[in-house]
Coordinates of C-alpha atoms in Angstrom, one line a residue:
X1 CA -23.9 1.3 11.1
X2 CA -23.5 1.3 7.2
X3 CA -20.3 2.5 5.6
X4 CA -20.6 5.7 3.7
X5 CA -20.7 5.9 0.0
X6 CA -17.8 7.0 -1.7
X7 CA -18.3 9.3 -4.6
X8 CA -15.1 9.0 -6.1
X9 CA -11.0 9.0 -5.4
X10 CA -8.5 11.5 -7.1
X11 CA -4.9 11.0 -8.1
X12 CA -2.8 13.7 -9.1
X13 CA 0.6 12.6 -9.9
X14 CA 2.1 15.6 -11.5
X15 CA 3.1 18.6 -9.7
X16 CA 3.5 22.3 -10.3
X17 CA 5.8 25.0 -9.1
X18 CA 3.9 28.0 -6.8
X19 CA 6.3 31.0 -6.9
X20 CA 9.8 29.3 -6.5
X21 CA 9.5 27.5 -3.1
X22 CA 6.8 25.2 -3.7
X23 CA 6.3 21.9 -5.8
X24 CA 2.9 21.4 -4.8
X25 CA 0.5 18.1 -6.0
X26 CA -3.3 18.7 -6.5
X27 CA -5.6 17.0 -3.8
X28 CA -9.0 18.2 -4.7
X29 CA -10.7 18.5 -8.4
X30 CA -11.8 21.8 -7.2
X31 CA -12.9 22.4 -10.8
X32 CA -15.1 19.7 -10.9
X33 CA -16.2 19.1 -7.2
X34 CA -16.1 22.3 -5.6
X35 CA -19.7 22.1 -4.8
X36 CA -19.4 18.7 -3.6
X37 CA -16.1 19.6 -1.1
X38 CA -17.7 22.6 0.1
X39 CA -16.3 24.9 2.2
X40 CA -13.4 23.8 1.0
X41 CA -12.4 24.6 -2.3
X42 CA -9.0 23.8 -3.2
X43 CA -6.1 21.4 -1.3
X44 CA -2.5 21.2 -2.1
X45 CA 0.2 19.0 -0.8
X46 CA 4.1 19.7 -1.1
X47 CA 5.4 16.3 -0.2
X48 CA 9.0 16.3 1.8
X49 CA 11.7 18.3 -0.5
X50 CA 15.3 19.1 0.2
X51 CA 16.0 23.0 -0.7
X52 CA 19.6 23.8 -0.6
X53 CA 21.2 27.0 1.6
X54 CA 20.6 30.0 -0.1
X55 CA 21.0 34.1 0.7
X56 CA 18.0 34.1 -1.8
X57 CA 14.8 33.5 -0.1
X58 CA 12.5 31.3 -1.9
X59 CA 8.4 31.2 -1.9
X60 CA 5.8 33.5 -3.0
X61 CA 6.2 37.7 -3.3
X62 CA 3.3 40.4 -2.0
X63 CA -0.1 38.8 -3.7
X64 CA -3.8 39.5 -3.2
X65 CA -6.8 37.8 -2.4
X66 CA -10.2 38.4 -1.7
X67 CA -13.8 36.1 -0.5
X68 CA -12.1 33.1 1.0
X69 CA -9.1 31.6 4.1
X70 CA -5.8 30.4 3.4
X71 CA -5.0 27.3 6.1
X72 CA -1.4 26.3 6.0
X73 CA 0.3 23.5 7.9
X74 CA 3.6 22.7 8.1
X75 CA 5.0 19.7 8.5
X76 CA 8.9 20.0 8.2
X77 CA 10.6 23.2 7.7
X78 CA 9.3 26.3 8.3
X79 CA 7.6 29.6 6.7
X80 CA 7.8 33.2 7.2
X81 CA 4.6 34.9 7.2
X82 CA 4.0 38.6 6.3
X83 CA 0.7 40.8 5.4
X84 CA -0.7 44.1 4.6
X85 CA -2.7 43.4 8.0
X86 CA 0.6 44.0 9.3
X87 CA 1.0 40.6 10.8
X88 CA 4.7 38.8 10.3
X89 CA 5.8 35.9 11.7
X90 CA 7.5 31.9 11.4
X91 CA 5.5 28.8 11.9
X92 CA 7.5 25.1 12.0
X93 CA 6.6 22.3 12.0
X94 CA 3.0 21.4 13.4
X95 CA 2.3 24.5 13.3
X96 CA -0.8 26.0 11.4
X97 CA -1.8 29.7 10.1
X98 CA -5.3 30.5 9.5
X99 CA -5.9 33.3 7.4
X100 CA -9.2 34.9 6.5
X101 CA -8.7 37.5 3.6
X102 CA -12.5 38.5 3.4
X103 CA -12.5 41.6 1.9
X104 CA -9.2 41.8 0.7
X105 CA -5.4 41.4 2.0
X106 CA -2.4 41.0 0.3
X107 CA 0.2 38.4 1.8
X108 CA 4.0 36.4 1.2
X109 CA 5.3 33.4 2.2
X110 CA 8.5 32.7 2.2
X111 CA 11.2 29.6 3.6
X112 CA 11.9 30.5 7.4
X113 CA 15.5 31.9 7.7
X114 CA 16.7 28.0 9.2
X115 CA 16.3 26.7 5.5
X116 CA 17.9 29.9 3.9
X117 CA 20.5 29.5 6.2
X118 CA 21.4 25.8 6.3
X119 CA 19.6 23.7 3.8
X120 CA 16.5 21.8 5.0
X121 CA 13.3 19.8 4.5
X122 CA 9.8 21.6 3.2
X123 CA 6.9 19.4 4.0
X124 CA 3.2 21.5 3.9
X125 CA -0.3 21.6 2.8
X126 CA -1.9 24.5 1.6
X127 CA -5.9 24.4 1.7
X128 CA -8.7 27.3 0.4
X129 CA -11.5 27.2 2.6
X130 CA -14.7 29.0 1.2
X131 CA -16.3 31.8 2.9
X132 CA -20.2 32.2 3.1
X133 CA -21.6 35.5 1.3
X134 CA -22.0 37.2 4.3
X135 CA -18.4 37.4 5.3
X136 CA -16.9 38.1 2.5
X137 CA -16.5 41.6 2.6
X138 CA -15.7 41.4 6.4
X139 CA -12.5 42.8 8.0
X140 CA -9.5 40.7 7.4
X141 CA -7.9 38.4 9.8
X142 CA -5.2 36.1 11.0
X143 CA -5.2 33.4 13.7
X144 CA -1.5 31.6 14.3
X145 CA -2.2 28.5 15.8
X146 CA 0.8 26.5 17.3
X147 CA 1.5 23.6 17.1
X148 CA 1.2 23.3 21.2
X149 CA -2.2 24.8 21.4
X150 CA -3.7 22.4 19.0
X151 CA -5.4 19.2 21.1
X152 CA -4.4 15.9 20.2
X153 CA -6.6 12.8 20.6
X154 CA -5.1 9.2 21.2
X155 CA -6.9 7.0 19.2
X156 CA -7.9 3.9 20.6
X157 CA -5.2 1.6 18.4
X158 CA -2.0 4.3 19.3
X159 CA -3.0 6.4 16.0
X160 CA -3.0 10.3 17.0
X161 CA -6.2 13.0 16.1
X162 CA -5.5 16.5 15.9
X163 CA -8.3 18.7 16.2
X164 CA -7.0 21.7 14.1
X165 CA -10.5 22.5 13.7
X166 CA -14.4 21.9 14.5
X167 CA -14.4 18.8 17.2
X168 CA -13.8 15.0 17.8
X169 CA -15.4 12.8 20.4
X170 CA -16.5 17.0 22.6
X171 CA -12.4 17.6 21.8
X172 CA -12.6 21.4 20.4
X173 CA -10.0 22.5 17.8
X174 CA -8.8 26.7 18.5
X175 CA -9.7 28.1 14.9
X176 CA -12.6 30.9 14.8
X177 CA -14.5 29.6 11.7
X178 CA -17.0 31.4 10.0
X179 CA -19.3 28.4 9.2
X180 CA -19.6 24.3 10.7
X181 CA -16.6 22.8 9.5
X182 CA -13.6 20.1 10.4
X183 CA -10.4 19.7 9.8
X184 CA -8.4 16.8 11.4
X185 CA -4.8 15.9 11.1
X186 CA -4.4 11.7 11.5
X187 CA -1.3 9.7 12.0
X188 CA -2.0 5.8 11.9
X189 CA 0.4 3.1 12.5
X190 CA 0.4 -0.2 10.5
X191 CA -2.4 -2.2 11.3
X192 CA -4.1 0.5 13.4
X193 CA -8.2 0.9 12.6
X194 CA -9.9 4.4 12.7
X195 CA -13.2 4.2 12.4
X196 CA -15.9 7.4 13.0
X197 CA -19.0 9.4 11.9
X198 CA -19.7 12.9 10.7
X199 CA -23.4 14.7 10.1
X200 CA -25.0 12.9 7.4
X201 CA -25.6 16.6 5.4
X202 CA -21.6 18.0 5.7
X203 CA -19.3 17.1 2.6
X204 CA -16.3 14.6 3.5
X205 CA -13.2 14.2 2.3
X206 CA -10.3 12.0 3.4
X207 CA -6.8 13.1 1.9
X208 CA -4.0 10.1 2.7
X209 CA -1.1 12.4 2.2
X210 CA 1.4 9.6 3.1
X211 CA 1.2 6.1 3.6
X212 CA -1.1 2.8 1.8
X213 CA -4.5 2.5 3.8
X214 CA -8.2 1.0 3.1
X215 CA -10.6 3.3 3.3
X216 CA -14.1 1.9 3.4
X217 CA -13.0 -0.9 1.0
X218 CA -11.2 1.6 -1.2
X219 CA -7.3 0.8 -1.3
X220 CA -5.2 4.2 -1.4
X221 CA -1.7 4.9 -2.0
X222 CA -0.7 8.7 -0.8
X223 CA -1.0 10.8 -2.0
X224 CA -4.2 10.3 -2.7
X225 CA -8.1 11.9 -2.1
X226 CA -11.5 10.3 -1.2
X227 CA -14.3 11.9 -1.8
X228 CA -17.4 10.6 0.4
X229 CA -21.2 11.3 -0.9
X230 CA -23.7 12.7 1.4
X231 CA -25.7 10.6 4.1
X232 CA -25.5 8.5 7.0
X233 CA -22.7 6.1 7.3
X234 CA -19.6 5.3 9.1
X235 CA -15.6 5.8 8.1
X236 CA -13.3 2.9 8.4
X237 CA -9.5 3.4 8.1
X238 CA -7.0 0.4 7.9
X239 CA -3.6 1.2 7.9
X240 CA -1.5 -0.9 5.8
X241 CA 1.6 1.0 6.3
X242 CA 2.0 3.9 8.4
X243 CA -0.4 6.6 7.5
X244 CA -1.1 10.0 7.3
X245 CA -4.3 12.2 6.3
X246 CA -6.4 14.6 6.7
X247 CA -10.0 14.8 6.9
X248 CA -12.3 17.7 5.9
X249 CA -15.9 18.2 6.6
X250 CA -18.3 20.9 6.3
X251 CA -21.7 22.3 6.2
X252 CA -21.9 22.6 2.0
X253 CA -22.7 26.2 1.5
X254 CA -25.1 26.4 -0.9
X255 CA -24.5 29.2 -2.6
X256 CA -23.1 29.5 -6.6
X257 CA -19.0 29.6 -7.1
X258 CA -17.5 32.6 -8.9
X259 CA -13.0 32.0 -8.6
X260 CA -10.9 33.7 -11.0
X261 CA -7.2 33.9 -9.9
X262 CA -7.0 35.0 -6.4
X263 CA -10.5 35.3 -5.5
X264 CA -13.7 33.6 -4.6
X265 CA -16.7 35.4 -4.9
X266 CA -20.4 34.3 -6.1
X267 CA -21.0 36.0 -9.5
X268 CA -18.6 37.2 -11.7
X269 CA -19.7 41.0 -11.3
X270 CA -18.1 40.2 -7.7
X271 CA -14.9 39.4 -9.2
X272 CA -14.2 42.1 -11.3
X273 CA -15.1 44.6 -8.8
X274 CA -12.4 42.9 -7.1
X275 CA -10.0 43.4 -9.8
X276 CA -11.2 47.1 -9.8
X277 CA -10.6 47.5 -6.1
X278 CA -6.9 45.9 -5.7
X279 CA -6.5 47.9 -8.6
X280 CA -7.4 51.1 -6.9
X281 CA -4.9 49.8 -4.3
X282 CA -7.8 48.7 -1.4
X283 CA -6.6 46.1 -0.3

């Protein structure tokens, strides 16, 4: 088997501030690629950060958002979760939430009391997963998936696979998805090989959060993104150091790409109709 192609890599050194809890680093040219990436649209990374104690909870106040799913993992820390849905709840570390705005929710996120409280560690990616037409003005909904109901795969080197989503080698991941689509979570020890296969026709992406590792010839230093092109091939991951990543694959959607602020429709009718309805207060 041939390695697949690589279409590009992308570095984003600089960071930006979401609300007042996150300093998060860009890990998909969503503006340029989002076609390419399909499903998924946009990926940040908040790389390990000390926040001190505080009687001031810091993240992100009551916001909208319509056509797409929020997927956040945490990696050290925690968050509180609340929504319009009427959902609230923490998730720590390993643990994911999975939410599907559709036709419209609004949502916080906030530090989980332990940081507030005593001062801690915030490690997390944020992703925007795209939803197809057809769903998007579905019912809004919420799946909280923790950390010990997510499989894990040993890999055959002592590197760990876990199936957040979609499958690996008939391992099922628990999230309800609204179209084909994979997302795995990969620790590698140094020196450790990974090597695998996704459908020739789903977009794939590779984000090394942490860690220095070859990826089909390509030498990255996390964070940083590949970006694969379509067709047959093989993945090949050589730790150089200890590594983490994610990979992301999908069934492309096929269908045109309308985001303004919080939402993702297709045309840009769509998206002010959105505006008109959180307006009205439908959400």
């Amino acid at each position: 088997m041939t390695a697949r192609a690589i279409l590009r890599t992308y570095k984003k050194d600089d960071s930006h501030w979401v609300g007042d809890g996150f300093l998060t680093q860009s890990m998909l040219p969503y503006t340029e690629t989002a076609h390419i990436t399909s499903p998924f649209l946009i990926a940040g990374y908040n790389p390990p950060m000390y926040f001190g104690p505080t009687d001031r909870p810091k993240g992100v106040g009551m916001h909208p958002h319509r056509g797409f799913e929020t997927v956040t993992i945490v990696y050290q820390g925690g968050l509180t979760h609340a929504d319009t849905m009427g959902n609230r709840g923490d998730i720590g570390p390993g643990d994911v939430q999975w939410m599907t705005a559709a036709r419209g929710v609004q949502h916080e996120e906030f530090h989980s009391h332990l940081i507030n409280a005593t001062g801690g560690l915030l490690e997390m990616v944020q992703l925007w997963v795209n939803l197809p037409a057809a769903y998007k003005l579905d019912a809004p909904r919420y799946q909280t998936l923790l950390a010990g109901d997510i499989p894990r795969v040993t890999l055959e080197q002592g590197g760990q696979l876990r199936v957040i989503a979609g499958s690996h080698e008939g391992v099922d991941g628990p999230t309800q998805t609204h179209s084909p689509l994979s997302v795995w979570d990969v620790t590698l020890p140094k020196g450790a090989k990974h090597r695998f296969e996704l459908p020739a026709d789903h977009s794939v992406s590779l984000l090394l959060l942490s860690g220095k590792a070859e990826v089909n010839g390509r030498q990255l230093t996390g964070p940083e993104t590949v970006i694969f092109e379509e067709g047959a091939g093989d993945i090949r991951v050589n730790a150089s150091v200890d590594a983490h990543y994610l990979v992301l694959s999908g069934a492309p959607l096929n269908e045109p790409i309308a985001m303004a602020g919080p939402f993702v429709m297709n045309t840009e009718a769509e998206i002010r109709q959105a505006y008109a309805d959180f307006r009205k207060g439908l959400f």
